[in-house]
Amino acid sequence: MTYFGTNIKKIRQIKGLSQQAFADMLNLTRGIISSYEDGRAEPKVETLLRIAQFLDMKTDDLISKPLTVNQLANFEEVEDLIYKKENIIENKKEFYPIKVEQSLFANVEYSLEVTSKIEDNPFYQDKDILLLRKNYEKDRNKGQYLIITSEKSYISCVPNVDEECFLIVGCIYSNQSTSLINDIMNRLEYIEKTLKIS
Protein backbone atom coordinates (compact mmCIF):
# COMPACT_ATOMS: atom_id res chain seq x y z
CA MET A 1 0.00 0.00 0.00
CA THR A 2 1.22 3.49 -0.84
CA TYR A 3 0.23 6.89 0.50
CA PHE A 4 0.00 8.40 -2.97
CA GLY A 5 -3.78 8.88 -2.97
CA THR A 6 -4.00 10.45 0.48
CA ASN A 7 -1.00 12.67 -0.22
CA ILE A 8 -2.31 14.11 -3.49
CA LYS A 9 -5.71 14.63 -1.84
CA LYS A 10 -4.03 16.66 0.95
CA ILE A 11 -2.02 18.66 -1.58
CA ARG A 12 -5.13 19.35 -3.66
CA GLN A 13 -7.18 20.42 -0.62
CA ILE A 14 -4.44 22.68 0.78
CA LYS A 15 -4.18 24.38 -2.61
CA GLY A 16 -7.97 24.77 -2.65
CA LEU A 17 -8.38 22.92 -5.94
CA SER A 18 -11.24 20.74 -7.10
CA GLN A 19 -10.45 17.31 -8.50
CA GLN A 20 -11.22 18.63 -11.98
CA ALA A 21 -8.89 21.65 -11.64
CA PHE A 22 -6.11 19.47 -10.26
CA ALA A 23 -6.63 16.94 -13.06
CA ASP A 24 -6.48 19.70 -15.68
CA MET A 25 -3.18 20.95 -14.27
CA LEU A 26 -1.72 17.44 -14.56
CA ASN A 27 -3.30 16.60 -17.95
CA LEU A 28 -5.34 13.79 -16.39
CA THR A 29 -9.05 13.17 -15.99
CA ARG A 30 -11.07 13.86 -12.85
CA GLY A 31 -11.96 10.16 -12.64
CA ILE A 32 -8.30 9.16 -12.49
CA ILE A 33 -7.62 11.65 -9.69
CA SER A 34 -10.67 10.33 -7.83
CA SER A 35 -9.52 6.71 -8.18
CA TYR A 36 -6.04 7.64 -6.91
CA GLU A 37 -7.47 9.48 -3.90
CA ASP A 38 -9.86 6.64 -3.03
CA GLY A 39 -7.09 4.04 -3.33
CA ARG A 40 -8.80 2.19 -6.19
CA ALA A 41 -5.82 2.70 -8.53
CA GLU A 42 -2.12 3.48 -8.43
CA PRO A 43 -0.40 5.65 -11.05
CA LYS A 44 1.84 4.29 -13.76
CA VAL A 45 5.53 5.03 -13.28
CA GLU A 46 5.50 7.73 -15.99
CA THR A 47 2.48 9.40 -14.42
CA LEU A 48 4.02 9.23 -10.95
CA LEU A 49 7.24 10.82 -12.22
CA ARG A 50 5.32 13.54 -14.06
CA ILE A 51 3.18 14.36 -10.99
CA ALA A 52 6.23 14.39 -8.70
CA GLN A 53 8.05 16.71 -11.10
CA PHE A 54 5.01 18.98 -11.40
CA LEU A 55 4.69 19.18 -7.61
CA ASP A 56 8.48 19.50 -7.25
CA MET A 57 8.56 16.59 -4.82
CA LYS A 58 10.46 13.33 -4.59
CA THR A 59 8.50 10.29 -5.70
CA ASP A 60 9.49 8.54 -2.46
CA ASP A 61 7.85 11.32 -0.44
CA LEU A 62 4.64 11.01 -2.45
CA ILE A 63 4.24 7.25 -2.10
CA SER A 64 6.12 6.01 0.97
CA LYS A 65 4.98 8.25 3.84
CA PRO A 66 1.98 10.38 4.73
CA LEU A 67 2.72 14.07 4.25
CA THR A 68 1.86 16.50 7.03
CA VAL A 69 0.24 19.89 6.66
CA ASN A 70 3.46 21.52 7.90
CA GLN A 71 5.49 19.83 5.17
CA LEU A 72 2.98 20.93 2.57
CA ALA A 73 2.96 24.51 3.90
CA ASN A 74 6.72 24.63 3.27
CA PHE A 75 5.99 23.15 -0.14
CA GLU A 76 3.97 26.27 -1.02
CA GLU A 77 6.85 28.52 0.05
CA VAL A 78 9.19 26.51 -2.15
CA GLU A 79 6.67 26.74 -4.98
CA ASP A 80 6.65 30.55 -4.67
CA LEU A 81 10.45 30.63 -4.71
CA ILE A 82 10.54 28.43 -7.81
CA TYR A 83 8.03 30.74 -9.53
CA LYS A 84 10.17 33.78 -8.68
CA LYS A 85 13.32 32.00 -9.86
CA GLU A 86 11.66 31.10 -13.19
CA ASN A 87 10.62 34.74 -13.67
CA ILE A 88 14.16 35.94 -12.97
CA ILE A 89 15.57 33.40 -15.41
CA GLU A 90 12.98 34.32 -18.06
CA ASN A 91 13.75 38.04 -17.73
CA LYS A 92 17.49 37.46 -17.97
CA LYS A 93 17.29 34.89 -20.77
CA GLU A 94 16.38 37.29 -23.57
CA PHE A 95 19.86 38.69 -24.22
CA TYR A 96 23.03 36.94 -23.16
CA PRO A 97 26.67 36.55 -24.19
CA ILE A 98 27.64 33.35 -25.97
CA LYS A 99 30.56 31.40 -24.59
CA VAL A 100 31.48 28.73 -27.12
CA GLU A 101 34.63 27.49 -28.75
CA GLN A 102 36.15 30.46 -30.60
CA SER A 103 36.64 28.60 -33.87
CA LEU A 104 32.89 27.97 -34.19
CA PHE A 105 31.63 31.52 -33.77
CA ALA A 106 34.72 33.74 -33.80
CA ASN A 107 32.77 36.90 -34.70
CA VAL A 108 29.80 36.29 -32.39
CA GLU A 109 29.53 38.09 -29.06
CA TYR A 110 25.80 37.76 -28.32
CA SER A 111 22.74 35.88 -29.43
CA LEU A 112 19.10 36.87 -29.33
CA GLU A 113 15.99 34.84 -29.99
CA VAL A 114 13.73 36.64 -32.46
CA THR A 115 10.29 37.55 -31.16
CA SER A 116 7.43 39.65 -32.52
CA LYS A 117 8.75 42.57 -30.42
CA ILE A 118 11.44 43.26 -33.05
CA GLU A 119 9.99 45.75 -35.55
CA ASP A 120 10.82 46.27 -39.25
CA ASN A 121 11.72 42.60 -39.49
CA PRO A 122 10.89 41.06 -42.88
CA PHE A 123 13.87 38.67 -42.72
CA TYR A 124 13.60 36.56 -39.57
CA GLN A 125 10.86 34.46 -37.98
CA ASP A 126 10.01 33.92 -34.31
CA LYS A 127 12.42 31.45 -32.65
CA ASP A 128 15.25 32.21 -35.11
CA ILE A 129 18.44 33.04 -33.22
CA LEU A 130 20.38 36.11 -34.30
CA LEU A 131 24.15 35.97 -33.87
CA LEU A 132 25.34 39.47 -32.99
CA ARG A 133 28.52 41.47 -32.63
CA LYS A 134 28.64 44.75 -30.73
CA ASN A 135 32.28 45.65 -31.30
CA TYR A 136 32.67 46.29 -35.01
CA GLU A 137 33.99 49.03 -37.27
CA LYS A 138 30.93 51.00 -38.27
CA ASP A 139 32.38 52.38 -41.50
CA ARG A 140 33.75 49.01 -42.72
CA ASN A 141 30.93 46.60 -41.91
CA LYS A 142 27.95 46.58 -44.24
CA GLY A 143 24.94 44.44 -43.47
CA GLN A 144 21.95 44.32 -41.18
CA TYR A 145 21.88 45.78 -37.71
CA LEU A 146 19.74 45.15 -34.67
CA ILE A 147 19.09 48.52 -33.02
CA ILE A 148 17.74 48.70 -29.49
CA THR A 149 16.23 51.91 -28.14
CA SER A 150 14.36 52.54 -24.90
CA GLU A 151 11.04 52.31 -26.81
CA LYS A 152 11.62 49.53 -29.33
CA SER A 153 13.96 47.12 -31.10
CA TYR A 154 14.24 47.06 -34.88
CA ILE A 155 16.36 45.83 -37.78
CA SER A 156 17.99 48.27 -40.19
CA CYS A 157 20.57 48.27 -42.98
CA VAL A 158 22.06 51.49 -41.57
CA PRO A 159 23.79 51.54 -38.16
CA ASN A 160 22.48 54.07 -35.64
CA VAL A 161 25.40 55.52 -33.68
CA ASP A 162 23.09 57.17 -31.12
CA GLU A 163 21.48 53.93 -29.94
CA GLU A 164 22.54 50.43 -28.87
CA CYS A 165 23.53 48.88 -32.19
CA PHE A 166 24.60 45.30 -33.02
CA LEU A 167 25.86 43.93 -36.33
CA ILE A 168 23.99 40.76 -37.32
CA VAL A 169 26.77 38.34 -38.28
CA GLY A 170 24.58 35.28 -38.72
CA CYS A 171 21.37 33.51 -37.91
CA ILE A 172 20.36 30.04 -36.79
CA TYR A 173 17.02 29.51 -38.50
CA SER A 174 14.40 27.67 -36.49
CA ASN A 175 12.79 26.03 -39.52
CA GLN A 176 15.97 24.26 -40.68
CA SER A 177 16.82 20.81 -39.43
CA THR A 178 20.42 21.23 -38.33
CA SER A 179 21.16 18.29 -36.09
CA LEU A 180 24.51 19.63 -34.82
CA ILE A 181 23.02 22.98 -33.81
CA ASN A 182 19.95 21.29 -32.33
CA ASP A 183 22.23 19.00 -30.35
CA ILE A 184 24.24 21.97 -29.03
CA MET A 185 21.08 23.90 -28.14
CA ASN A 186 19.57 20.86 -26.38
CA ARG A 187 22.74 20.43 -24.35
CA LEU A 188 22.75 24.11 -23.40
CA GLU A 189 19.09 23.89 -22.40
CA TYR A 190 19.83 20.82 -20.25
CA ILE A 191 22.73 22.62 -18.55
CA GLU A 192 20.52 25.67 -17.88
CA LYS A 193 17.85 23.47 -16.29
CA THR A 194 20.33 21.69 -14.04
CA LEU A 195 22.04 24.86 -12.79
CA LYS A 196 20.69 26.34 -9.58
CA ILE A 197 20.46 30.06 -8.81
CA SER A 198 22.02 30.83 -5.43
C-alpha atoms as a printed R data frame, in Angstrom:
    type eleno elety resid chain resno       x      y       z
1   ATOM     1    CA   MET     A     1   0.000  0.000   0.000
2   ATOM     2    CA   THR     A     2   1.217  3.493  -0.839
3   ATOM     3    CA   TYR     A     3   0.232  6.889   0.504
4   ATOM     4    CA   PHE     A     4   0.001  8.400  -2.968
5   ATOM     5    CA   GLY     A     5  -3.779  8.883  -2.966
6   ATOM     6    CA   THR     A     6  -4.005 10.453   0.483
7   ATOM     7    CA   ASN     A     7  -0.998 12.669  -0.225
8   ATOM     8    CA   ILE     A     8  -2.314 14.106  -3.486
9   ATOM     9    CA   LYS     A     9  -5.708 14.629  -1.842
10  ATOM    10    CA   LYS     A    10  -4.032 16.660   0.951
11  ATOM    11    CA   ILE     A    11  -2.018 18.657  -1.575
12  ATOM    12    CA   ARG     A    12  -5.132 19.346  -3.656
13  ATOM    13    CA   GLN     A    13  -7.176 20.417  -0.623
14  ATOM    14    CA   ILE     A    14  -4.438 22.679   0.777
15  ATOM    15    CA   LYS     A    15  -4.180 24.384  -2.606
16  ATOM    16    CA   GLY     A    16  -7.972 24.767  -2.648
17  ATOM    17    CA   LEU     A    17  -8.383 22.923  -5.943
18  ATOM    18    CA   SER     A    18 -11.236 20.743  -7.101
19  ATOM    19    CA   GLN     A    19 -10.454 17.307  -8.498
20  ATOM    20    CA   GLN     A    20 -11.219 18.634 -11.983
21  ATOM    21    CA   ALA     A    21  -8.894 21.648 -11.644
22  ATOM    22    CA   PHE     A    22  -6.111 19.470 -10.258
23  ATOM    23    CA   ALA     A    23  -6.627 16.935 -13.061
24  ATOM    24    CA   ASP     A    24  -6.481 19.700 -15.682
25  ATOM    25    CA   MET     A    25  -3.177 20.950 -14.274
26  ATOM    26    CA   LEU     A    26  -1.724 17.435 -14.563
27  ATOM    27    CA   ASN     A    27  -3.297 16.599 -17.953
28  ATOM    28    CA   LEU     A    28  -5.337 13.790 -16.390
29  ATOM    29    CA   THR     A    29  -9.052 13.168 -15.992
30  ATOM    30    CA   ARG     A    30 -11.072 13.855 -12.853
31  ATOM    31    CA   GLY     A    31 -11.958 10.161 -12.639
32  ATOM    32    CA   ILE     A    32  -8.300  9.165 -12.494
33  ATOM    33    CA   ILE     A    33  -7.615 11.653  -9.689
34  ATOM    34    CA   SER     A    34 -10.672 10.327  -7.833
35  ATOM    35    CA   SER     A    35  -9.522  6.711  -8.184
36  ATOM    36    CA   TYR     A    36  -6.036  7.640  -6.909
37  ATOM    37    CA   GLU     A    37  -7.475  9.485  -3.904
38  ATOM    38    CA   ASP     A    38  -9.863  6.641  -3.030
39  ATOM    39    CA   GLY     A    39  -7.086  4.044  -3.329
40  ATOM    40    CA   ARG     A    40  -8.802  2.187  -6.189
41  ATOM    41    CA   ALA     A    41  -5.816  2.697  -8.526
42  ATOM    42    CA   GLU     A    42  -2.121  3.477  -8.434
43  ATOM    43    CA   PRO     A    43  -0.403  5.646 -11.050
44  ATOM    44    CA   LYS     A    44   1.836  4.289 -13.764
45  ATOM    45    CA   VAL     A    45   5.528  5.031 -13.279
46  ATOM    46    CA   GLU     A    46   5.499  7.734 -15.991
47  ATOM    47    CA   THR     A    47   2.479  9.400 -14.423
48  ATOM    48    CA   LEU     A    48   4.015  9.230 -10.948
49  ATOM    49    CA   LEU     A    49   7.235 10.819 -12.220
50  ATOM    50    CA   ARG     A    50   5.318 13.545 -14.057
51  ATOM    51    CA   ILE     A    51   3.179 14.363 -10.995
52  ATOM    52    CA   ALA     A    52   6.227 14.390  -8.701
53  ATOM    53    CA   GLN     A    53   8.046 16.706 -11.104
54  ATOM    54    CA   PHE     A    54   5.009 18.980 -11.400
55  ATOM    55    CA   LEU     A    55   4.686 19.182  -7.608
56  ATOM    56    CA   ASP     A    56   8.479 19.498  -7.253
57  ATOM    57    CA   MET     A    57   8.565 16.594  -4.819
58  ATOM    58    CA   LYS     A    58  10.460 13.332  -4.591
59  ATOM    59    CA   THR     A    59   8.499 10.295  -5.701
60  ATOM    60    CA   ASP     A    60   9.490  8.545  -2.462
61  ATOM    61    CA   ASP     A    61   7.852 11.324  -0.443
62  ATOM    62    CA   LEU     A    62   4.640 11.007  -2.453
63  ATOM    63    CA   ILE     A    63   4.240  7.251  -2.102
64  ATOM    64    CA   SER     A    64   6.115  6.009   0.971
65  ATOM    65    CA   LYS     A    65   4.984  8.248   3.843
66  ATOM    66    CA   PRO     A    66   1.979 10.378   4.731
67  ATOM    67    CA   LEU     A    67   2.719 14.066   4.253
68  ATOM    68    CA   THR     A    68   1.856 16.497   7.031
69  ATOM    69    CA   VAL     A    69   0.237 19.887   6.656
70  ATOM    70    CA   ASN     A    70   3.455 21.522   7.899
71  ATOM    71    CA   GLN     A    71   5.491 19.827   5.174
72  ATOM    72    CA   LEU     A    72   2.979 20.934   2.573
73  ATOM    73    CA   ALA     A    73   2.963 24.510   3.898
74  ATOM    74    CA   ASN     A    74   6.717 24.629   3.268
75  ATOM    75    CA   PHE     A    75   5.987 23.147  -0.140
76  ATOM    76    CA   GLU     A    76   3.972 26.269  -1.024
77  ATOM    77    CA   GLU     A    77   6.849 28.524   0.050
78  ATOM    78    CA   VAL     A    78   9.187 26.505  -2.148
79  ATOM    79    CA   GLU     A    79   6.666 26.740  -4.980
80  ATOM    80    CA   ASP     A    80   6.651 30.549  -4.666
81  ATOM    81    CA   LEU     A    81  10.455 30.634  -4.707
82  ATOM    82    CA   ILE     A    82  10.544 28.432  -7.807
83  ATOM    83    CA   TYR     A    83   8.033 30.740  -9.528
84  ATOM    84    CA   LYS     A    84  10.169 33.784  -8.680
85  ATOM    85    CA   LYS     A    85  13.317 32.000  -9.863
86  ATOM    86    CA   GLU     A    86  11.660 31.105 -13.185
87  ATOM    87    CA   ASN     A    87  10.617 34.741 -13.673
88  ATOM    88    CA   ILE     A    88  14.159 35.937 -12.974
89  ATOM    89    CA   ILE     A    89  15.575 33.401 -15.411
90  ATOM    90    CA   GLU     A    90  12.978 34.321 -18.060
91  ATOM    91    CA   ASN     A    91  13.752 38.040 -17.730
92  ATOM    92    CA   LYS     A    92  17.492 37.456 -17.970
93  ATOM    93    CA   LYS     A    93  17.293 34.886 -20.770
94  ATOM    94    CA   GLU     A    94  16.381 37.294 -23.573
95  ATOM    95    CA   PHE     A    95  19.857 38.690 -24.221
96  ATOM    96    CA   TYR     A    96  23.026 36.939 -23.156
97  ATOM    97    CA   PRO     A    97  26.670 36.546 -24.192
98  ATOM    98    CA   ILE     A    98  27.641 33.355 -25.973
99  ATOM    99    CA   LYS     A    99  30.565 31.401 -24.588
100 ATOM   100    CA   VAL     A   100  31.479 28.725 -27.118
101 ATOM   101    CA   GLU     A   101  34.630 27.490 -28.752
102 ATOM   102    CA   GLN     A   102  36.145 30.459 -30.601
103 ATOM   103    CA   SER     A   103  36.641 28.601 -33.875
104 ATOM   104    CA   LEU     A   104  32.891 27.968 -34.185
105 ATOM   105    CA   PHE     A   105  31.632 31.524 -33.767
106 ATOM   106    CA   ALA     A   106  34.721 33.744 -33.803
107 ATOM   107    CA   ASN     A   107  32.771 36.903 -34.696
108 ATOM   108    CA   VAL     A   108  29.798 36.286 -32.388
109 ATOM   109    CA   GLU     A   109  29.531 38.092 -29.063
110 ATOM   110    CA   TYR     A   110  25.802 37.761 -28.317
111 ATOM   111    CA   SER     A   111  22.741 35.881 -29.432
112 ATOM   112    CA   LEU     A   112  19.095 36.874 -29.326
113 ATOM   113    CA   GLU     A   113  15.986 34.836 -29.995
114 ATOM   114    CA   VAL     A   114  13.735 36.639 -32.465
115 ATOM   115    CA   THR     A   115  10.285 37.553 -31.164
116 ATOM   116    CA   SER     A   116   7.435 39.646 -32.521
117 ATOM   117    CA   LYS     A   117   8.750 42.568 -30.423
118 ATOM   118    CA   ILE     A   118  11.444 43.263 -33.045
119 ATOM   119    CA   GLU     A   119   9.987 45.754 -35.545
120 ATOM   120    CA   ASP     A   120  10.825 46.266 -39.252
121 ATOM   121    CA   ASN     A   121  11.722 42.597 -39.485
122 ATOM   122    CA   PRO     A   122  10.895 41.055 -42.880
123 ATOM   123    CA   PHE     A   123  13.869 38.671 -42.718
124 ATOM   124    CA   TYR     A   124  13.598 36.562 -39.568
125 ATOM   125    CA   GLN     A   125  10.858 34.462 -37.975
126 ATOM   126    CA   ASP     A   126  10.012 33.918 -34.307
127 ATOM   127    CA   LYS     A   127  12.416 31.454 -32.648
128 ATOM   128    CA   ASP     A   128  15.248 32.206 -35.110
129 ATOM   129    CA   ILE     A   129  18.439 33.039 -33.218
130 ATOM   130    CA   LEU     A   130  20.376 36.112 -34.304
131 ATOM   131    CA   LEU     A   131  24.151 35.970 -33.874
132 ATOM   132    CA   LEU     A   132  25.337 39.470 -32.990
133 ATOM   133    CA   ARG     A   133  28.523 41.474 -32.635
134 ATOM   134    CA   LYS     A   134  28.644 44.749 -30.725
135 ATOM   135    CA   ASN     A   135  32.281 45.655 -31.299
136 ATOM   136    CA   TYR     A   136  32.666 46.287 -35.011
137 ATOM   137    CA   GLU     A   137  33.986 49.032 -37.269
138 ATOM   138    CA   LYS     A   138  30.926 51.004 -38.267
139 ATOM   139    CA   ASP     A   139  32.378 52.378 -41.500
140 ATOM   140    CA   ARG     A   140  33.751 49.014 -42.721
141 ATOM   141    CA   ASN     A   141  30.934 46.605 -41.915
142 ATOM   142    CA   LYS     A   142  27.948 46.581 -44.240
143 ATOM   143    CA   GLY     A   143  24.939 44.438 -43.473
144 ATOM   144    CA   GLN     A   144  21.947 44.316 -41.185
145 ATOM   145    CA   TYR     A   145  21.879 45.785 -37.714
146 ATOM   146    CA   LEU     A   146  19.743 45.147 -34.666
147 ATOM   147    CA   ILE     A   147  19.095 48.516 -33.023
148 ATOM   148    CA   ILE     A   148  17.743 48.701 -29.488
149 ATOM   149    CA   THR     A   149  16.230 51.906 -28.137
150 ATOM   150    CA   SER     A   150  14.358 52.537 -24.905
151 ATOM   151    CA   GLU     A   151  11.040 52.313 -26.805
152 ATOM   152    CA   LYS     A   152  11.621 49.525 -29.334
153 ATOM   153    CA   SER     A   153  13.961 47.122 -31.100
154 ATOM   154    CA   TYR     A   154  14.241 47.058 -34.883
155 ATOM   155    CA   ILE     A   155  16.364 45.826 -37.779
156 ATOM   156    CA   SER     A   156  17.986 48.273 -40.188
157 ATOM   157    CA   CYS     A   157  20.574 48.272 -42.978
158 ATOM   158    CA   VAL     A   158  22.055 51.490 -41.567
159 ATOM   159    CA   PRO     A   159  23.786 51.544 -38.161
160 ATOM   160    CA   ASN     A   160  22.480 54.069 -35.643
161 ATOM   161    CA   VAL     A   161  25.399 55.516 -33.677
162 ATOM   162    CA   ASP     A   162  23.091 57.168 -31.115
163 ATOM   163    CA   GLU     A   163  21.481 53.926 -29.943
164 ATOM   164    CA   GLU     A   164  22.544 50.426 -28.869
165 ATOM   165    CA   CYS     A   165  23.532 48.878 -32.193
166 ATOM   166    CA   PHE     A   166  24.599 45.299 -33.016
167 ATOM   167    CA   LEU     A   167  25.864 43.929 -36.327
168 ATOM   168    CA   ILE     A   168  23.985 40.756 -37.319
169 ATOM   169    CA   VAL     A   169  26.775 38.345 -38.277
170 ATOM   170    CA   GLY     A   170  24.576 35.280 -38.718
171 ATOM   171    CA   CYS     A   171  21.369 33.506 -37.905
172 ATOM   172    CA   ILE     A   172  20.357 30.043 -36.786
173 ATOM   173    CA   TYR     A   173  17.025 29.506 -38.499
174 ATOM   174    CA   SER     A   174  14.399 27.675 -36.492
175 ATOM   175    CA   ASN     A   175  12.794 26.026 -39.516
176 ATOM   176    CA   GLN     A   176  15.968 24.259 -40.677
177 ATOM   177    CA   SER     A   177  16.824 20.811 -39.426
178 ATOM   178    CA   THR     A   178  20.416 21.227 -38.330
179 ATOM   179    CA   SER     A   179  21.163 18.292 -36.089
180 ATOM   180    CA   LEU     A   180  24.509 19.634 -34.820
181 ATOM   181    CA   ILE     A   181  23.025 22.984 -33.807
182 ATOM   182    CA   ASN     A   182  19.954 21.286 -32.330
183 ATOM   183    CA   ASP     A   183  22.233 18.997 -30.348
184 ATOM   184    CA   ILE     A   184  24.237 21.971 -29.032
185 ATOM   185    CA   MET     A   185  21.083 23.903 -28.142
186 ATOM   186    CA   ASN     A   186  19.572 20.860 -26.383
187 ATOM   187    CA   ARG     A   187  22.741 20.430 -24.351
188 ATOM   188    CA   LEU     A   188  22.755 24.113 -23.396
189 ATOM   189    CA   GLU     A   189  19.092 23.892 -22.397
190 ATOM   190    CA   TYR     A   190  19.832 20.822 -20.253
191 ATOM   191    CA   ILE     A   191  22.732 22.624 -18.554
192 ATOM   192    CA   GLU     A   192  20.524 25.674 -17.878
193 ATOM   193    CA   LYS     A   193  17.854 23.473 -16.288
194 ATOM   194    CA   THR     A   194  20.331 21.690 -14.036
195 ATOM   195    CA   LEU     A   195  22.040 24.861 -12.785
196 ATOM   196    CA   LYS     A   196  20.694 26.341  -9.580
197 ATOM   197    CA   ILE     A   197  20.464 30.064  -8.807
198 ATOM   198    CA   SER     A   198  22.024 30.833  -5.430
